């Protein structure tokens, strides 16, 4: 329950960012602000400050001010990290949730088709999943990203621009399909043997109707259980892709890109990288706890066996 | 009946599990005596607490919060409340157990021989070689063909009957004084069942083991057990010499169970009489006799409290108000040969 | 058994073929993009474009392109990077492989031992605070992005606390070949090992605990206890040994994925010149031949490792041995 609360809070804070972040930060989180200044203790302070080395060579962005503006300091382009964190979280969460939904949709279709139709369809789909699974997930995602991010992709009438947020959604959903399709297929196989399905077949109910009316509602628990877990994986994958500049493209932000921004500043201004990382850990942990709780609550097999 | 102190004397054994904030009694006030060389049957429907009784005797119940009270003296030593360390030395060496499903009772990744060796070497200082020699001999005693070869096979490679023989061999490997057999034949084919029962009967002579035989099958009891204890919903319904219990059941439940066995001789009824209803859940047992809701003889004296066991014959007791009220059940006539 | 092995080999070959087609497809047959430009690199001269088009057969049908690509990868091994002055890709991968192997093997040893210990301990102390604490720790481990953990580890060991006695032994980022200085090799890799292992420790200890707890309800565990064995022996020899079957199959997959380049993020963060970082460098330069080669290499590695796992399975689980 705590997990759910944390999750809701993070999601709300991030999703509503466009409404309030500007009033708090007073700067544009997407525009460079290297020459900017802010008021601290009544003094005007440069956002880019001279380094502490003896010769004061080079400039470092300001550290955490612990005030509304530049709460967590600035990144190398003088942008407010806290504000970017909120906008970035919005992208990260939207992409992760979108990818999870799309992934479950695809996996659901594949799993139902494989499990219910069986035979050649099952063999083909299962082999396809094996093949996809053989490519390490991140490498697969990277390969797809590099192809799609380097130029726009035209799929029939749809054009995906290289900086579209739909690209990471699509890629992450695709690479985790085998992960989700396997348990769904197993569940469908079990359901197919169930008596109510046998009965429906015996009564001559058409296949598509059995799928929709009998199989799908019973799959709901499996899908609900997988949801948070897939979203947790998707969020991690998104941050990894963005960290490698293959996910969310500048000037848009996501937690992964902010970590990347912070990489160069890790020794001088660690907060730039630490804050988004912590955000990821908290959200993913909450999702995992949620998924765990759902599994315990929904999985009847696990609940107590007792000797007679 | 032998006069020396019994090998196992159970008095007022109660087992309760916590559920939804209160203790639910699963087994209540079970008492039984088992003498050396005797086979005693513990009969009841599934859920009547037979297996829990056996597990409690072995100290194998480890659910959190379980409470076992009463007394169980084994060779004069108290089993209830005995520290696990001491119980462990007893288990497998002095008291051994055979389980219902030989399919799942062996660890799948080791050979049968390895698992029997393991038990021997857990209790006796023996070389690997000597242990294996004994294993092979035991398997041969149990009628396993080609025992040396069988010992090197994995559980899934053996048939159910062979597996149960191996199970018995393992149970007997340290010559235990008491063997608790929990539904040893239920998972087997009828023909194999008969062989295993025959084997168990012979054990008394060859290995000197006393057996507590747990079953739901009155036919099995009739064939093998000198004395019988009938459990209903965690409580003792009736106990006594098998012959007496079968001839003159003192408890309506026993009588109903016996009626449900198809007669081997004479005209067969169109339908076997069945007992209406189902046993009560342990959590909502009635205050009085647990069988009262299903009993044709139930009347108001049955309802306030569970009737205490009353003697109704030599060594026979029934937890029923009928004998005390002077209206005992009619005798059923001499026991006929029953088979499962 | 022989037939089972043969069938498995056949399957492996089929999957290998499928994987190569998939990878080839992703890179060179995506709709609406000219692969020539990708290989030649950004803003390549028209003559280079023409040369590439001819060399890779992009003016010919897809199956021919596929055949040429496979030939360049496996037979002539002269697949070359255009953006990086014609450096051959295959030898480069061979040079990087030992680094990745060092990283992944060390991490694997770490995660297997620690997770077996954690999982078994949690199962043995089921429902106590030790169990809950360990499992929560595992969950946290699963939730941390590895590249971020690596950065934080660097921050702690390289900068903030580098001058304290605790971390003063940590060398700067980079790799030291084992043959050159075994101790240096070890010191350079300890932190990466730990960072890479954290997530897997989380996964494996949780899986193992779940398995062991589920097994505790099994009949054979009850038999083992009824035999008078000590709880320790029941848990380890009967429970853990049976759980190992799942554990090993999981391990085979993950190990292969990592060794095949899945450790990319760790390698990047710690500056280890392994296969993953090779991919990363190619990534920053959009050097398609290199990326495709590394992805192909890793996929093949994974498929082969899976086949090995299946054979190991035969030895671990007697039931599988007979089932085929």
PDB file of C-alpha atoms in Angstrom, chain B residues 6 23 35 39 96 115-117 125 155 170 186 193 234-236 239 301 307 318:
ATOM      1  CA  UNK B   6       2.381 -50.673  25.363  1.00  0.00           C
ATOM      2  CA  UNK B  23      -7.075 -21.776  17.566  1.00  0.00           C
ATOM      3  CA  UNK B  35       1.643 -53.010  21.683  1.00  0.00           C
ATOM      4  CA  UNK B  39      -1.073 -53.616  13.777  1.00  0.00           C
ATOM      5  CA  UNK B  96       9.596 -44.654  10.678  1.00  0.00           C
ATOM      6  CA  UNK B 115      18.158 -42.141  -0.445  1.00  0.00           C
ATOM      7  CA  UNK B 116      17.993 -45.370   1.540  1.00  0.00           C
ATOM      8  CA  UNK B 117      21.737 -45.229   2.189  1.00  0.00           C
ATOM      9  CA  UNK B 125      28.126 -45.270  11.592  1.00  0.00           C
ATOM     10  CA  UNK B 155      12.313 -42.640  -8.460  1.00  0.00           C
ATOM     11  CA  UNK B 170      13.690 -47.242   3.450  1.00  0.00           C
ATOM     12  CA  UNK B 186      -4.322 -45.482  -1.612  1.00  0.00           C
ATOM     13  CA  UNK B 193      -2.526 -52.812  -3.020  1.00  0.00           C
ATOM     14  CA  UNK B 234     -10.902 -35.073  14.687  1.00  0.00           C
ATOM     15  CA  UNK B 235     -12.533 -36.988  17.522  1.00  0.00           C
ATOM     16  CA  UNK B 236     -12.531 -40.677  18.427  1.00  0.00           C
ATOM     17  CA  UNK B 239     -12.115 -48.067  19.292  1.00  0.00           C
ATOM     18  CA  UNK B 301     -28.794 -35.754  24.790  1.00  0.00           C
ATOM     19  CA  UNK B 307     -20.303 -37.773  24.460  1.00  0.00           C
ATOM     20  CA  UNK B 318     -17.695 -45.911  21.706  1.00  0.00           C
TER      21      UNK B 318
END
